[in-house]
PDB file of C-alpha atoms in Angstrom:
ATOM      1  CA  LYS A 101    -120.586   2.007  67.120  1.00 50.00           C
ATOM      2  CA  PHE A 102    -120.217  -1.661  66.163  1.00 52.00           C
ATOM      3  CA  ILE A 103    -123.892  -3.067  66.812  1.00 56.00           C
ATOM      4  CA  LEU A 104    -125.101  -6.429  65.935  1.00 62.00           C
ATOM      5  CA  VAL A 105    -129.010  -7.190  65.561  1.00 64.00           C
ATOM      6  CA  THR A 106    -130.356  -9.281  68.477  1.00 64.00           C
ATOM      7  CA  HIS A 107    -132.888 -11.473  67.296  1.00 66.00           C
ATOM      8  CA  SER A 108    -134.046 -12.917  70.631  1.00 69.00           C
ATOM      9  CA  PHE A 109    -133.619 -12.754  74.358  1.00 69.00           C
ATOM     10  CA  TYR A 110    -134.585 -15.822  76.743  1.00 66.00           C
ATOM     11  CA  THR A 111    -133.831 -17.035  80.077  1.00 72.00           C
ATOM     12  CA  PRO A 112    -134.013 -20.926  80.429  1.00 72.00           C
ATOM     13  CA  ASP A 113    -133.812 -20.248  84.069  1.00 74.00           C
ATOM     14  CA  SER A 114    -133.274 -17.578  86.635  1.00 69.00           C
ATOM     15  CA  LYS A 115    -129.340 -18.135  86.642  1.00 71.00           C
ATOM     16  CA  VAL A 116    -128.802 -17.721  82.512  1.00 71.00           C
ATOM     17  CA  ALA A 117    -129.694 -15.230  79.974  1.00 70.00           C
ATOM     18  CA  VAL A 118    -129.187 -16.323  76.456  1.00 71.00           C
ATOM     19  CA  LEU A 119    -128.915 -13.828  73.778  1.00 69.00           C
ATOM     20  CA  VAL A 120    -129.326 -15.097  70.001  1.00 71.00           C
ATOM     21  CA  PHE A 121    -127.821 -12.463  67.380  1.00 70.00           C
ATOM     22  CA  GLU A 122    -127.558 -12.515  63.775  1.00 72.00           C
ATOM     23  CA  LEU A 123    -125.766 -14.874  61.969  1.00 68.00           C
ATOM     24  CA  MET A 124    -122.140 -14.032  60.667  1.00 66.00           C
ATOM     25  CA  LEU A 125    -121.060 -15.394  57.222  1.00 69.00           C
ATOM     26  CA  ALA A 126    -117.545 -15.902  58.624  1.00 68.00           C
ATOM     27  CA  ASP A 127    -116.079 -15.816  62.089  1.00 72.00           C
ATOM     28  CA  LEU A 128    -112.853 -14.149  63.167  1.00 73.00           C
ATOM     29  CA  GLY A 129    -111.025 -17.083  63.991  1.00 75.00           C
ATOM     30  CA  ARG A 130    -111.795 -18.277  60.121  1.00 77.00           C
ATOM     31  CA  LEU A 131    -110.756 -15.016  59.009  1.00 75.00           C
ATOM     32  CA  ILE A 132    -107.614 -14.990  60.755  1.00 75.00           C
ATOM     33  CA  HIS A 133    -106.245 -18.250  59.389  1.00 79.00           C
ATOM     34  CA  CYS A 134    -107.390 -17.924  56.193  1.00 77.00           C
ATOM     35  CA  THR A 135    -104.140 -17.748  53.765  1.00 71.00           C
ATOM     36  CA  ASP A 136    -105.954 -15.725  51.235  1.00 79.00           C
ATOM     37  CA  ASN A 137    -106.407 -12.890  53.031  1.00 73.00           C
ATOM     38  CA  ARG A 138    -103.491 -10.558  53.457  1.00 81.00           C
ATOM     39  CA  TYR A 139    -104.378  -7.526  56.469  1.00 81.00           C
ATOM     40  CA  SER A 140    -102.569  -4.167  56.437  1.00 85.00           C
ATOM     41  CA  HIS A 141    -101.414  -3.171  60.082  1.00 88.00           C
ATOM     42  CA  SER A 142    -104.562  -0.501  60.201  1.00 89.00           C
ATOM     43  CA  HIS A 143    -106.978  -3.292  59.466  1.00 83.00           C
ATOM     44  CA  ILE A 144    -105.465  -5.640  62.246  1.00 83.00           C
ATOM     45  CA  LYS A 145    -105.383  -2.620  64.661  1.00 88.00           C
ATOM     46  CA  SER A 146    -109.023  -1.830  63.577  1.00 85.00           C
ATOM     47  CA  MET A 147    -110.295  -5.609  64.102  1.00 82.00           C
ATOM     48  CA  ILE A 148    -108.459  -5.700  67.726  1.00 86.00           C
ATOM     49  CA  TYR A 149    -109.791  -2.285  68.552  1.00 87.00           C
ATOM     50  CA  MET A 150    -113.162  -3.255  68.127  1.00 83.00           C
ATOM     51  CA  MET A 151    -112.699  -6.934  69.859  1.00 84.00           C
ATOM     52  CA  LEU A 152    -111.256  -4.743  73.064  1.00 88.00           C
ATOM     53  CA  SER A 153    -113.742  -2.283  73.077  1.00 88.00           C
ATOM     54  CA  GLY A 154    -116.701  -4.786  73.185  1.00 84.00           C
ATOM     55  CA  LEU A 155    -114.867  -6.951  75.798  1.00 86.00           C
ATOM     56  CA  GLU A 156    -114.468  -3.753  78.075  1.00 89.00           C
ATOM     57  CA  TYR A 157    -118.230  -2.638  77.481  1.00 86.00           C
ATOM     58  CA  ILE A 158    -119.571  -5.925  78.447  1.00 84.00           C
ATOM     59  CA  HIS A 159    -117.306  -6.080  81.490  1.00 87.00           C
ATOM     60  CA  LEU A 160    -118.070  -2.730  82.634  1.00 90.00           C
ATOM     61  CA  SER A 161    -121.711  -3.651  82.282  1.00 86.00           C
ATOM     62  CA  GLY A 162    -121.067  -6.208  84.903  1.00 84.00           C
ATOM     63  CA  ILE A 163    -121.966  -8.840  82.163  1.00 78.00           C
ATOM     64  CA  MET A 164    -120.395 -12.771  82.509  1.00 75.00           C
ATOM     65  CA  HIS A 165    -119.506 -14.117  79.225  1.00 72.00           C
ATOM     66  CA  GLN A 166    -118.255 -17.389  77.831  1.00 68.00           C
ATOM     67  CA  VAL A 167    -115.826 -17.852  74.985  1.00 61.00           C
TER      68      VAL A 167
END
């Protein structure tokens, strides 16, 4: 449902896998802290739902991640 395009995938060694995704024009932190933006409750709920859905997916798939 919320898919990013993967540009490349490589393993520099046998313990690490690196995924490279498309460049986003803004990151979530910048969007949240921008004082020009006023988000409705439904927009905030939608962003939180997308983040938690993605996190649940990678956890259920057994994928380790770094923040």
